PDB file of C-alpha atoms in Angstrom:
ATOM      1  CA  MET A   1      12.434  -7.851 -18.546  1.00 67.00           C
ATOM      2  CA  PRO A   2      13.155  -6.488 -15.176  1.00 72.00           C
ATOM      3  CA  ALA A   3      13.516  -9.532 -12.487  1.00 93.00           C
ATOM      4  CA  ILE A   4      10.102  -9.803 -10.659  1.00 97.00           C
ATOM      5  CA  LYS A   5      10.702 -10.949  -6.544  1.00 98.00           C
ATOM      6  CA  VAL A   6       7.586 -13.143  -5.940  1.00 98.00           C
ATOM      7  CA  ALA A   7       7.315 -14.512  -1.705  1.00 98.00           C
ATOM      8  CA  THR A   8       5.417 -16.513  -0.283  1.00 98.00           C
ATOM      9  CA  TYR A   9       4.547 -16.834   3.702  1.00 98.00           C
ATOM     10  CA  ASN A  10       2.761 -18.597   6.602  1.00 98.00           C
ATOM     11  CA  ILE A  11       2.233 -16.373   8.991  1.00 98.00           C
ATOM     12  CA  ARG A  12       0.696 -18.002  11.651  1.00 96.00           C
ATOM     13  CA  LYS A  13      -2.611 -15.810  12.016  1.00 95.00           C
ATOM     14  CA  CYS A  14       0.260 -13.582  13.147  1.00 96.00           C
ATOM     15  CA  VAL A  15       1.101 -15.083  16.021  1.00 96.00           C
ATOM     16  CA  GLY A  16       4.831 -15.505  16.678  1.00 97.00           C
ATOM     17  CA  THR A  17       7.143 -18.166  18.673  1.00 97.00           C
ATOM     18  CA  ASP A  18       6.982 -15.808  21.231  1.00 97.00           C
ATOM     19  CA  ARG A  19       2.994 -16.744  21.245  1.00 96.00           C
ATOM     20  CA  ARG A  20       2.235 -12.732  20.719  1.00 96.00           C
ATOM     21  CA  ARG A  21       0.332 -12.078  17.852  1.00 95.00           C
ATOM     22  CA  ASN A  22       2.363  -8.932  16.369  1.00 97.00           C
ATOM     23  CA  PRO A  23       0.738  -8.292  12.861  1.00 96.00           C
ATOM     24  CA  GLU A  24       2.810  -5.102  12.415  1.00 97.00           C
ATOM     25  CA  ARG A  25       5.899  -7.084  13.097  1.00 97.00           C
ATOM     26  CA  ILE A  26       4.566  -9.465   9.341  1.00 98.00           C
ATOM     27  CA  LEU A  27       4.552  -6.174   8.086  1.00 97.00           C
ATOM     28  CA  ASP A  28       8.231  -5.101   8.701  1.00 97.00           C
ATOM     29  CA  VAL A  29       9.084  -9.073   7.380  1.00 98.00           C
ATOM     30  CA  LEU A  30       7.793  -8.349   4.105  1.00 97.00           C
ATOM     31  CA  ASP A  31       9.258  -4.904   4.196  1.00 97.00           C
ATOM     32  CA  GLU A  32      12.782  -7.048   5.023  1.00 98.00           C
ATOM     33  CA  ILE A  33      11.675  -9.665   1.821  1.00 98.00           C
ATOM     34  CA  ASP A  34      11.153  -6.114  -0.095  1.00 98.00           C
ATOM     35  CA  ALA A  35       8.740  -8.573  -3.411  1.00 98.00           C
ATOM     36  CA  ASP A  36       6.868  -7.574  -5.549  1.00 98.00           C
ATOM     37  CA  VAL A  37       4.097 -10.272  -5.102  1.00 98.00           C
ATOM     38  CA  ILE A  38       3.092 -12.238  -2.100  1.00 98.00           C
ATOM     39  CA  ALA A  39       1.212 -15.439  -1.217  1.00 98.00           C
ATOM     40  CA  LEU A  40       0.253 -15.295   2.701  1.00 98.00           C
ATOM     41  CA  GLN A  41      -1.326 -18.662   4.087  1.00 97.00           C
ATOM     42  CA  GLU A  42      -2.793 -18.487   7.839  1.00 95.00           C
ATOM     43  CA  ALA A  43      -4.002 -14.781   6.792  1.00 94.00           C
ATOM     44  CA  ASP A  44      -7.826 -15.198   8.333  1.00 88.00           C
ATOM     45  CA  ARG A  45      -8.162 -15.703  11.872  1.00 71.00           C
ATOM     46  CA  ARG A  46      -9.713 -18.514  12.864  1.00 56.00           C
ATOM     47  CA  PHE A  47     -12.882 -18.098  14.595  1.00 52.00           C
ATOM     48  CA  GLY A  48     -15.786 -15.869  14.428  1.00 51.00           C
ATOM     49  CA  ASN A  49     -16.262 -14.044  11.189  1.00 60.00           C
ATOM     50  CA  ARG A  50     -12.500 -15.161  10.857  1.00 66.00           C
ATOM     51  CA  LEU A  51     -11.235 -11.370  10.445  1.00 84.00           C
ATOM     52  CA  SER A  52      -7.639 -10.751   8.885  1.00 90.00           C
ATOM     53  CA  ALA A  53      -5.314 -11.405  10.939  1.00 91.00           C
ATOM     54  CA  ILE A  54      -3.574  -8.417   9.238  1.00 92.00           C
ATOM     55  CA  PRO A  55      -6.165  -5.878   9.560  1.00 89.00           C
ATOM     56  CA  HIS A  56      -6.933  -3.739   6.108  1.00 85.00           C
ATOM     57  CA  HIS A  57      -5.991  -0.547   7.800  1.00 87.00           C
ATOM     58  CA  LEU A  58      -2.413  -1.318   8.947  1.00 91.00           C
ATOM     59  CA  LEU A  59      -2.287  -2.644   5.166  1.00 89.00           C
ATOM     60  CA  LEU A  60      -3.381   0.758   3.401  1.00 86.00           C
ATOM     61  CA  GLU A  61      -1.253   2.791   6.147  1.00 91.00           C
ATOM     62  CA  HIS A  62       1.490   0.547   5.536  1.00 88.00           C
ATOM     63  CA  GLY A  63       1.259   2.088   1.941  1.00 87.00           C
ATOM     64  CA  THR A  64       3.467  -0.668   0.371  1.00 93.00           C
ATOM     65  CA  TYR A  65       1.308  -3.765  -1.042  1.00 95.00           C
ATOM     66  CA  ARG A  66      -2.595  -4.346  -1.441  1.00 94.00           C
ATOM     67  CA  PRO A  67      -4.735  -7.043  -1.268  1.00 95.00           C
ATOM     68  CA  VAL A  68      -6.179  -8.924  -4.192  1.00 96.00           C
ATOM     69  CA  GLU A  69      -9.674  -8.226  -3.932  1.00 92.00           C
ATOM     70  CA  ILE A  70     -11.260 -12.040  -4.585  1.00 87.00           C
ATOM     71  CA  GLY A  71     -14.836 -11.938  -3.315  1.00 74.00           C
ATOM     72  CA  GLY A  72     -14.606 -14.011  -0.187  1.00 65.00           C
ATOM     73  CA  ARG A  73     -15.502 -13.178   3.690  1.00 67.00           C
ATOM     74  CA  PRO A  74     -15.849  -9.232   3.969  1.00 63.00           C
ATOM     75  CA  GLN A  75     -13.387  -8.619   6.862  1.00 68.00           C
ATOM     76  CA  SER A  76     -10.820 -11.341   5.432  1.00 79.00           C
ATOM     77  CA  ILE A  77      -8.235 -10.411   2.774  1.00 86.00           C
ATOM     78  CA  GLY A  78      -8.474 -13.626   0.972  1.00 85.00           C
ATOM     79  CA  TRP A  79      -9.951 -17.404   1.356  1.00 88.00           C
ATOM     80  CA  HIS A  80      -9.186 -19.823   3.731  1.00 88.00           C
ATOM     81  CA  GLY A  81      -6.058 -18.219   5.013  1.00 91.00           C
ATOM     82  CA  ASN A  82      -5.319 -17.299   1.480  1.00 95.00           C
ATOM     83  CA  ALA A  83      -3.946 -14.374   0.304  1.00 96.00           C
ATOM     84  CA  LEU A  84      -2.210 -12.662  -1.972  1.00 97.00           C
ATOM     85  CA  LEU A  85      -0.655  -8.809  -1.748  1.00 97.00           C
ATOM     86  CA  VAL A  86       0.738  -7.131  -4.862  1.00 97.00           C
ATOM     87  CA  ARG A  87       2.812  -4.193  -4.534  1.00 96.00           C
ATOM     88  CA  ASN A  88       1.416  -0.542  -5.085  1.00 93.00           C
ATOM     89  CA  GLY A  89       1.681  -0.037  -9.206  1.00 93.00           C
ATOM     90  CA  ILE A  90       0.975  -4.067 -10.212  1.00 97.00           C
ATOM     91  CA  THR A  91      -1.972  -4.098 -12.729  1.00 98.00           C
ATOM     92  CA  VAL A  92      -4.469  -6.852 -11.640  1.00 98.00           C
ATOM     93  CA  ARG A  93      -6.603  -8.382 -14.636  1.00 97.00           C
ATOM     94  CA  HIS A  94      -8.117 -10.945 -13.295  1.00 97.00           C
ATOM     95  CA  SER A  95      -8.832 -12.778  -9.858  1.00 96.00           C
ATOM     96  CA  GLU A  96     -10.260 -15.980  -8.371  1.00 95.00           C
ATOM     97  CA  ILE A  97     -11.250 -18.480  -5.640  1.00 95.00           C
ATOM     98  CA  VAL A  98     -10.279 -21.509  -6.754  1.00 95.00           C
ATOM     99  CA  PRO A  99     -12.046 -24.579  -5.339  1.00 91.00           C
ATOM    100  CA  LEU A 100     -10.002 -27.942  -4.158  1.00 94.00           C
ATOM    101  CA  PRO A 101     -11.751 -30.693  -3.006  1.00 92.00           C
ATOM    102  CA  THR A 102     -11.687 -30.507   0.913  1.00 82.00           C
ATOM    103  CA  LEU A 103     -11.313 -32.583   4.163  1.00 76.00           C
ATOM    104  CA  GLU A 104     -10.465 -29.721   6.262  1.00 76.00           C
ATOM    105  CA  PRO A 105     -10.815 -26.141   5.378  1.00 75.00           C
ATOM    106  CA  ARG A 106      -8.302 -25.132   2.365  1.00 82.00           C
ATOM    107  CA  GLY A 107      -8.092 -23.095  -0.796  1.00 86.00           C
ATOM    108  CA  ALA A 108      -6.348 -21.774  -3.102  1.00 96.00           C
ATOM    109  CA  VAL A 109      -6.417 -17.880  -4.902  1.00 97.00           C
ATOM    110  CA  LEU A 110      -4.851 -16.885  -7.950  1.00 98.00           C
ATOM    111  CA  ALA A 111      -4.470 -13.482 -10.183  1.00 98.00           C
ATOM    112  CA  ASP A 112      -3.939 -12.565 -13.738  1.00 98.00           C
ATOM    113  CA  LEU A 113      -1.342  -9.606 -13.063  1.00 97.00           C
ATOM    114  CA  VAL A 114       0.372  -7.069 -15.150  1.00 97.00           C
ATOM    115  CA  ILE A 115       4.054  -5.747 -14.303  1.00 96.00           C
ATOM    116  CA  GLU A 116       5.868  -3.948 -16.167  1.00 92.00           C
ATOM    117  CA  GLY A 117       3.483  -4.987 -19.284  1.00 93.00           C
ATOM    118  CA  TYR A 118       4.833  -8.585 -19.045  1.00 94.00           C
ATOM    119  CA  PRO A 119       1.614 -10.992 -17.675  1.00 96.00           C
ATOM    120  CA  LEU A 120       1.727 -13.000 -14.874  1.00 97.00           C
ATOM    121  CA  ARG A 121      -0.610 -15.749 -13.237  1.00 98.00           C
ATOM    122  CA  VAL A 122      -0.112 -16.374  -9.034  1.00 98.00           C
ATOM    123  CA  ILE A 123      -1.481 -18.893  -7.293  1.00 98.00           C
ATOM    124  CA  GLY A 124      -1.610 -18.858  -3.212  1.00 98.00           C
ATOM    125  CA  THR A 125      -2.397 -21.838  -1.329  1.00 97.00           C
ATOM    126  CA  HIS A 126      -2.556 -24.131   1.722  1.00 96.00           C
ATOM    127  CA  LEU A 127      -2.605 -28.042   1.214  1.00 95.00           C
ATOM    128  CA  ASP A 128      -3.652 -30.551   3.404  1.00 93.00           C
ATOM    129  CA  LEU A 129      -2.080 -32.555   5.610  1.00 89.00           C
ATOM    130  CA  SER A 130      -3.284 -35.922   3.870  1.00 89.00           C
ATOM    131  CA  GLY A 131      -1.406 -37.018   1.173  1.00 85.00           C
ATOM    132  CA  LEU A 132      -4.157 -38.324  -0.620  1.00 90.00           C
ATOM    133  CA  TRP A 133      -6.394 -34.815  -0.251  1.00 93.00           C
ATOM    134  CA  ARG A 134      -3.000 -33.189  -1.282  1.00 94.00           C
ATOM    135  CA  ARG A 135      -3.155 -35.138  -4.519  1.00 95.00           C
ATOM    136  CA  ARG A 136      -6.471 -34.113  -4.906  1.00 95.00           C
ATOM    137  CA  GLN A 137      -6.251 -30.822  -4.481  1.00 96.00           C
ATOM    138  CA  ILE A 138      -2.731 -30.419  -6.431  1.00 96.00           C
ATOM    139  CA  ARG A 139      -4.969 -32.274  -9.844  1.00 96.00           C
ATOM    140  CA  ALA A 140      -7.180 -29.519  -9.516  1.00 96.00           C
ATOM    141  CA  LEU A 141      -5.145 -26.491  -9.180  1.00 97.00           C
ATOM    142  CA  LEU A 142      -3.763 -28.295 -12.501  1.00 97.00           C
ATOM    143  CA  ALA A 143      -7.037 -28.808 -13.437  1.00 96.00           C
ATOM    144  CA  ARG A 144      -7.147 -25.240 -13.104  1.00 96.00           C
ATOM    145  CA  LEU A 145      -4.439 -24.412 -15.040  1.00 96.00           C
ATOM    146  CA  ASP A 146      -5.000 -26.605 -18.030  1.00 94.00           C
ATOM    147  CA  GLY A 147      -8.518 -25.579 -18.646  1.00 93.00           C
ATOM    148  CA  ALA A 148      -7.852 -21.685 -18.914  1.00 93.00           C
ATOM    149  CA  GLU A 149      -8.986 -19.872 -22.106  1.00 91.00           C
ATOM    150  CA  HIS A 150      -5.534 -17.912 -22.089  1.00 91.00           C
ATOM    151  CA  HIS A 151      -2.166 -19.727 -20.719  1.00 94.00           C
ATOM    152  CA  LEU A 152       0.049 -17.319 -19.110  1.00 96.00           C
ATOM    153  CA  PRO A 153       3.453 -17.756 -17.445  1.00 97.00           C
ATOM    154  CA  THR A 154       2.557 -19.234 -13.856  1.00 98.00           C
ATOM    155  CA  VAL A 155       4.130 -19.180 -10.354  1.00 98.00           C
ATOM    156  CA  LEU A 156       2.363 -21.266  -7.354  1.00 98.00           C
ATOM    157  CA  MET A 157       3.460 -20.457  -4.097  1.00 98.00           C
ATOM    158  CA  GLY A 158       1.972 -21.747  -0.720  1.00 98.00           C
ATOM    159  CA  ASP A 159       2.763 -23.949   2.114  1.00 98.00           C
ATOM    160  CA  PHE A 160       2.295 -27.452   0.578  1.00 97.00           C
ATOM    161  CA  ASN A 161       2.871 -29.378   4.233  1.00 95.00           C
ATOM    162  CA  GLN A 162       4.871 -31.681   2.258  1.00 94.00           C
ATOM    163  CA  TRP A 163       8.572 -32.778   3.010  1.00 91.00           C
ATOM    164  CA  SER A 164       8.938 -34.700  -0.218  1.00 91.00           C
ATOM    165  CA  ASP A 165       9.656 -33.552  -3.656  1.00 92.00           C
ATOM    166  CA  ARG A 166       8.046 -36.965  -5.036  1.00 87.00           C
ATOM    167  CA  GLY A 167       4.407 -38.206  -3.946  1.00 88.00           C
ATOM    168  CA  ALA A 168       1.414 -35.507  -4.691  1.00 91.00           C
ATOM    169  CA  LEU A 169       4.363 -32.840  -5.798  1.00 94.00           C
ATOM    170  CA  SER A 170       5.580 -34.918  -9.024  1.00 93.00           C
ATOM    171  CA  GLU A 171       1.832 -34.555 -10.355  1.00 93.00           C
ATOM    172  CA  PHE A 172       3.315 -30.637 -11.710  1.00 94.00           C
ATOM    173  CA  ALA A 173       6.414 -32.335 -13.854  1.00 89.00           C
ATOM    174  CA  PHE A 174       4.262 -33.399 -16.270  1.00 86.00           C
ATOM    175  CA  HIS A 175       2.274 -30.544 -16.468  1.00 89.00           C
ATOM    176  CA  HIS A 176       5.355 -28.519 -17.228  1.00 91.00           C
ATOM    177  CA  HIS A 177       6.626 -27.008 -13.899  1.00 96.00           C
ATOM    178  CA  ARG A 178       9.216 -27.617 -11.536  1.00 96.00           C
ATOM    179  CA  LEU A 179       9.960 -27.185  -8.519  1.00 97.00           C
ATOM    180  CA  VAL A 180      12.449 -24.656  -7.383  1.00 98.00           C
ATOM    181  CA  LYS A 181      14.822 -25.368  -5.211  1.00 97.00           C
ATOM    182  CA  THR A 182      14.646 -23.622  -1.929  1.00 97.00           C
ATOM    183  CA  PRO A 183      15.495 -24.613   1.652  1.00 97.00           C
ATOM    184  CA  PRO A 184      14.169 -26.346   4.392  1.00 97.00           C
ATOM    185  CA  SER A 185      11.247 -23.300   6.050  1.00 98.00           C
ATOM    186  CA  PHE A 186      10.010 -24.632   9.241  1.00 98.00           C
ATOM    187  CA  HIS A 187      10.315 -24.938  11.937  1.00 97.00           C
ATOM    188  CA  SER A 188      11.784 -20.899  12.165  1.00 98.00           C
ATOM    189  CA  ASN A 189      13.927 -21.530  15.002  1.00 96.00           C
ATOM    190  CA  ARG A 190      15.512 -24.711  13.471  1.00 96.00           C
ATOM    191  CA  PRO A 191      14.057 -25.271  10.003  1.00 97.00           C
ATOM    192  CA  VAL A 192      14.243 -28.994   8.967  1.00 97.00           C
ATOM    193  CA  ALA A 193      11.183 -29.524   6.784  1.00 97.00           C
ATOM    194  CA  ARG A 194      10.165 -28.296   3.377  1.00 96.00           C
ATOM    195  CA  LEU A 195       6.815 -27.655   3.606  1.00 97.00           C
ATOM    196  CA  ASP A 196       6.571 -24.319   1.920  1.00 98.00           C
ATOM    197  CA  ARG A 197       7.205 -24.271  -1.753  1.00 98.00           C
ATOM    198  CA  ILE A 198       7.661 -22.376  -5.107  1.00 98.00           C
ATOM    199  CA  ILE A 199       6.640 -23.598  -7.918  1.00 98.00           C
ATOM    200  CA  VAL A 200       6.836 -22.262 -12.031  1.00 98.00           C
ATOM    201  CA  SER A 201       6.107 -23.446 -15.233  1.00 97.00           C
ATOM    202  CA  HIS A 202       8.399 -24.005 -17.912  1.00 95.00           C
ATOM    203  CA  GLU A 203       8.302 -20.094 -19.982  1.00 94.00           C
ATOM    204  CA  ILE A 204       9.927 -18.919 -15.736  1.00 97.00           C
ATOM    205  CA  GLU A 205      13.796 -18.831 -15.374  1.00 97.00           C
ATOM    206  CA  VAL A 206      14.825 -18.045 -11.793  1.00 98.00           C
ATOM    207  CA  GLU A 207      17.513 -16.057 -11.363  1.00 97.00           C
ATOM    208  CA  GLU A 208      18.247 -16.982  -7.383  1.00 98.00           C
ATOM    209  CA  ALA A 209      15.864 -18.342  -4.236  1.00 98.00           C
ATOM    210  CA  ASP A 210      16.315 -18.643  -0.759  1.00 98.00           C
ATOM    211  CA  ALA A 211      14.550 -18.795   2.828  1.00 98.00           C
ATOM    212  CA  HIS A 212      14.766 -15.123   3.870  1.00 98.00           C
ATOM    213  CA  VAL A 213      16.320 -15.732   7.120  1.00 98.00           C
ATOM    214  CA  SER A 214      16.743 -12.964  10.193  1.00 98.00           C
ATOM    215  CA  ASP A 215      16.026 -12.371  13.476  1.00 98.00           C
ATOM    216  CA  LEU A 216      12.383 -10.649  12.762  1.00 98.00           C
ATOM    217  CA  SER A 217      11.777 -13.755  10.754  1.00 98.00           C
ATOM    218  CA  ARG A 218      13.003 -16.321  13.093  1.00 98.00           C
ATOM    219  CA  ARG A 219      10.107 -14.535  15.884  1.00 98.00           C
ATOM    220  CA  ALA A 220       7.408 -13.595  13.776  1.00 98.00           C
ATOM    221  CA  SER A 221       5.997 -16.984  12.850  1.00 98.00           C
ATOM    222  CA  ASP A 222       7.164 -20.598  12.861  1.00 98.00           C
ATOM    223  CA  HIS A 223       7.864 -20.565   9.324  1.00 98.00           C
ATOM    224  CA  LEU A 224      10.387 -18.406   7.027  1.00 98.00           C
ATOM    225  CA  PRO A 225       9.129 -16.779   4.290  1.00 98.00           C
ATOM    226  CA  LEU A 226      10.440 -18.345   0.736  1.00 98.00           C
ATOM    227  CA  TRP A 227      11.104 -15.832  -1.785  1.00 98.00           C
ATOM    228  CA  ALA A 228      12.563 -16.800  -5.465  1.00 98.00           C
ATOM    229  CA  ARG A 229      14.132 -13.507  -7.895  1.00 98.00           C
ATOM    230  CA  ILE A 230      12.183 -14.824 -11.832  1.00 98.00           C
ATOM    231  CA  ASN A 231      12.351 -13.868 -14.854  1.00 96.00           C
ATOM    232  CA  ILE A 232       9.921 -14.821 -18.085  1.00 87.00           C
ATOM    233  CA  ALA A 233      12.002 -16.449 -20.696  1.00 71.00           C
TER     234      ALA A 233
END
């Protein structure tokens, strides 16, 4: 099969390190990454109707990606700030919100995709600051995968809000998933924390993975995007 490029990016509601809200700049970073599937976090405005930080018409005009419809708020492209973008031409067979136990507004979105004839399940999420709640949320994600009618090769991506590979993240090893080795992504000006993660099921081979570092990505958000090029074994 051809290599598939996936990416995760906390876009901080499109507010950059210069404190300017600039959704067009985020779209320019997405062009630089050139991924097939992208998980976004903090993709909604914080107050009011929780409008999408990237206006829907801008995505349509941009023409490369479309948001996966998950039945959330009508003026949002995701759920609790989580959104999945897929390159035009990728088939979405199923999508849903994954409920998570929460102390603060958090969530996850799931999509079953077909990319050039190959199935792939993708989950995008943004987990809690509390280690106790993160573990509960990870167990809820794994329970959703374990209870699925059909098992598919799976990628989980997002802002897991955890520096260490241990603790709550160790739950994935017991469910035949592994953490992709990626560098720190926060803060974008001087990355020291590995808050953002890409996690894959055992059928998936990872060819390469890294943070996307450019002059633009250092300014567009306080997180750097992470990406991985994968194959289904």
